[in-house]
CSV table of C-alpha atoms in Angstrom, one decimal:
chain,number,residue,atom,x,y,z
A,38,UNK,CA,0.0,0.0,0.0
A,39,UNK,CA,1.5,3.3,-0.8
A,40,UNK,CA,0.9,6.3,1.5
A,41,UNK,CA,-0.3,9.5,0.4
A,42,UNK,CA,0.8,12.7,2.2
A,43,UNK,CA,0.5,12.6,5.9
A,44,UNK,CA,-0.7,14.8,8.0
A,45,UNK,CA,0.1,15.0,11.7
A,46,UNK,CA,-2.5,16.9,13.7
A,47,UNK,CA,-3.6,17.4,17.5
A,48,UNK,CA,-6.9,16.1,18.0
A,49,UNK,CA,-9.2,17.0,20.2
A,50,UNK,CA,-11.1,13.4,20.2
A,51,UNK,CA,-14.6,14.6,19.2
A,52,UNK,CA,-14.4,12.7,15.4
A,53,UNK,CA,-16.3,9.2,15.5
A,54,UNK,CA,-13.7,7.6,13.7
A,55,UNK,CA,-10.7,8.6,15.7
A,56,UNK,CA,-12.9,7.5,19.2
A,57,UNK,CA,-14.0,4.5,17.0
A,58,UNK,CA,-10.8,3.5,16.5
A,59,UNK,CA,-9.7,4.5,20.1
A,60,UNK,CA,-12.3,1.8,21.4
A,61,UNK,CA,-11.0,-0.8,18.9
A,62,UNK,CA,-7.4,-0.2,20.6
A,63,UNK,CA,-8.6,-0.3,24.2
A,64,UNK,CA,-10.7,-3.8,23.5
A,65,UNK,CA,-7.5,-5.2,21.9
A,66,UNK,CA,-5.5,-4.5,24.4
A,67,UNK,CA,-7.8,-6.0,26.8
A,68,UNK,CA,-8.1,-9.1,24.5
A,69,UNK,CA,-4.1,-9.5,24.9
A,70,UNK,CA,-3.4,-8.8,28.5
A,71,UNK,CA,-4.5,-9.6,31.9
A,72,UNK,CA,-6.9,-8.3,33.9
A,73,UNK,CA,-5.9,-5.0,35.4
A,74,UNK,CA,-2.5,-5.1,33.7
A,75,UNK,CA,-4.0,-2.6,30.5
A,76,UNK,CA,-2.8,1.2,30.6
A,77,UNK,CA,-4.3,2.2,27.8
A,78,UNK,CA,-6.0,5.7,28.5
A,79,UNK,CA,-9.4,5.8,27.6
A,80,UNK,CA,-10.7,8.9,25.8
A,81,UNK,CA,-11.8,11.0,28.9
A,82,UNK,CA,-8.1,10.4,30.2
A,83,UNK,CA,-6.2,11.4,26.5
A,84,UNK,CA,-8.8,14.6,27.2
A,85,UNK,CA,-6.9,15.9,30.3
A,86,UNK,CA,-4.8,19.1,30.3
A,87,UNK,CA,-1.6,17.2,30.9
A,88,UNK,CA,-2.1,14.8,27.4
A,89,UNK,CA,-1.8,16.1,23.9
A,90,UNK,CA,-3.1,13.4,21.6
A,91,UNK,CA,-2.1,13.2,17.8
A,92,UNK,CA,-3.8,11.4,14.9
A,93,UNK,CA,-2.0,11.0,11.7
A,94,UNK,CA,-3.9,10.8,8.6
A,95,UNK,CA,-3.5,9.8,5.4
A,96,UNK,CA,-5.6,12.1,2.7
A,97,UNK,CA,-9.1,11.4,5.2
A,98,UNK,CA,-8.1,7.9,6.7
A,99,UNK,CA,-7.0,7.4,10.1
A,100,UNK,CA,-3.8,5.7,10.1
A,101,UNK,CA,-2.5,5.9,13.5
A,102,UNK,CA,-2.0,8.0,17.0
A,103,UNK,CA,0.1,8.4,19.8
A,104,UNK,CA,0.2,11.0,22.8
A,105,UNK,CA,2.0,12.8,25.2
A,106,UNK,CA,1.1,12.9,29.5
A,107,UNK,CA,3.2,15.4,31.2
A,108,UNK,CA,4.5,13.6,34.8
A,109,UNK,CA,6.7,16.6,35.7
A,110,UNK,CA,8.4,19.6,34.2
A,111,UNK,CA,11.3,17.5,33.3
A,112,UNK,CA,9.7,14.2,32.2
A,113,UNK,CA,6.6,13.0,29.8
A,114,UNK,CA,5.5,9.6,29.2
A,115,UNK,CA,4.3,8.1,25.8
A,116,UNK,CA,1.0,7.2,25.5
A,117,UNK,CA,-1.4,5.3,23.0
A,118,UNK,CA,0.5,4.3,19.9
A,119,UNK,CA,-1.1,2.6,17.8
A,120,UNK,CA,-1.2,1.7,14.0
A,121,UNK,CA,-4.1,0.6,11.7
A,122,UNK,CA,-3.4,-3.3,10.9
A,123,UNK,CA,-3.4,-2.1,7.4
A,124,UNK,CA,-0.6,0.4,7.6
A,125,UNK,CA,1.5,-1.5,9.7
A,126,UNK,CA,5.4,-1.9,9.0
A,127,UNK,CA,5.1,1.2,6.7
A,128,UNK,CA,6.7,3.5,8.6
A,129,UNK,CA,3.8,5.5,10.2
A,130,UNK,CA,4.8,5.0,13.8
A,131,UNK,CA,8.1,5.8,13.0
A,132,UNK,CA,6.7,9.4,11.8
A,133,UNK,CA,4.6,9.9,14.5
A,134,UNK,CA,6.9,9.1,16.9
A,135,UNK,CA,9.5,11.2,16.0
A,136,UNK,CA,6.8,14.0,15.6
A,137,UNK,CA,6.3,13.5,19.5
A,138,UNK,CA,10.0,12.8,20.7
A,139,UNK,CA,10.6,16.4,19.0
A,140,UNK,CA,7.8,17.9,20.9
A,141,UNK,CA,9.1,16.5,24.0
A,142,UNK,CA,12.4,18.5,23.3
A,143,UNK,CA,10.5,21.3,22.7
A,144,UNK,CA,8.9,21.5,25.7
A,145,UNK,CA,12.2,20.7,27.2
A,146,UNK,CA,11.6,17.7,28.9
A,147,UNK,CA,14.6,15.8,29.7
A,148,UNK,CA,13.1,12.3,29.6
A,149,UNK,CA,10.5,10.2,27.9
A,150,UNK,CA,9.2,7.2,29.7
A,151,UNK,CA,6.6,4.6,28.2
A,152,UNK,CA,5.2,1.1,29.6
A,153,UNK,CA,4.4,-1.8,27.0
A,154,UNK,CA,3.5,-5.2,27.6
A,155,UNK,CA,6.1,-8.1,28.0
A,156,UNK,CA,3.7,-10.5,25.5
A,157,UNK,CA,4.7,-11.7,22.0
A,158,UNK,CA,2.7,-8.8,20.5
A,159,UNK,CA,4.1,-6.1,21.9
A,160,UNK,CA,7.9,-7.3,20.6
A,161,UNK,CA,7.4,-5.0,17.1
A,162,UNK,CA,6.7,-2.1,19.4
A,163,UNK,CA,9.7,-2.7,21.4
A,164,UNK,CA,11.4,-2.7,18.7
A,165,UNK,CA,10.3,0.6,17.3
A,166,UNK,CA,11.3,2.0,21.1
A,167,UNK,CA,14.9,0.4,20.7
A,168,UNK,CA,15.2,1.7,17.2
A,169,UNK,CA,14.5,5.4,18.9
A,170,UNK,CA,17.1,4.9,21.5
A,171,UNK,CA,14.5,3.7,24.1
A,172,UNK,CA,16.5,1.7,26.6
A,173,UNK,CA,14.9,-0.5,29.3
A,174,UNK,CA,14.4,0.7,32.6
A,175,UNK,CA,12.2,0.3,35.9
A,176,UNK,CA,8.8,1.5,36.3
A,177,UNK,CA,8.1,5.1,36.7
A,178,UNK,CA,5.5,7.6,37.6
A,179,UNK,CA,2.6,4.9,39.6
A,180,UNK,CA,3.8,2.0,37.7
A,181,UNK,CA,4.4,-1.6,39.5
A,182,UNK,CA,6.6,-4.3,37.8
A,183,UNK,CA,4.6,-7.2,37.2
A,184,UNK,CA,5.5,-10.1,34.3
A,185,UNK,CA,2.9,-8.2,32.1
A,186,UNK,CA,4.7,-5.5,31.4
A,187,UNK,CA,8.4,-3.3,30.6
A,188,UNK,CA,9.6,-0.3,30.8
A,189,UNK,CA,11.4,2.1,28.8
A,190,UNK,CA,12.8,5.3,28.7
A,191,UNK,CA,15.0,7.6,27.5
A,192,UNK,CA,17.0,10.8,27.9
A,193,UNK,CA,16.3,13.5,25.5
């Protein structure tokens, strides 16, 4: 599939497709991972003042998103990546996350932290994080370890 131009854009979740496909994300990821062990935030949570939540589009399809939670001054966590099945391994989470590691260094934070499960499907997204310079590291922020889950993080 060849992409068209994409565009990058804050959203402010009120399109039915973009909560549409936000819903689709949140049952997957409760599909794939234990009980109480999903971090996903729902779309009253990506709504707070402290998230800013992206949608990339190609031409009028929703392709994928991702966000930004402030913990501090100094240090923001990734949030809600996620790629359309069909756009997958195209390079669109690679945009979109560079899109957001750059506004992290604008708003001069000095880290970036993320949590991601520890399952078999969550290996291409730790993969992505490594490829960024995303190292491994303990939880953050609220987080517990459990076996579900990883953390990652790094200095910007």
């Amino acid at each position: 599939m060849k992409l068209g131009k994409l565009i990058i854009r804050i959203d402010e979740l009120s399109d039915q497709r973009v909560i549409k496909f936000l819903q689709d994300h949140l049952q997957h990821m409760r599909e794939i991972t234990p009980p109480g062990c999903v971090h996903a935030l729902d779309i009253d949570a990506l709504k707070r003042p402290e998230v800013t939540f992206w949608t990339v589009w190609d031409e009028q399809t929703l392709i994928c998103c991702g966000a930004l939670k402030e913990l501090d001054p100094q240090h923001a966590e990734l949030k809600s990546m996620r790629t359309t099945p069909a756009h997958l391994e195209q390079g669109v989470a690679s945009v979109l996350l560079n899109h957001i590691i750059s506004e992290a260094k604008k708003r001069n934070y000095k880290r970036l932290s993320l949590e991601t499960g520890s399952y078999e499907a969550f290996v291409p997204a730790r993969k992505l994080y490594e490829k960024f310079g995303f190292s491994y590291c303990g939880p953050f922020s609220d987080y517990a370890t459990n076996s579900n889950n990883v953390f990652m993080t790094i200095q910007l």
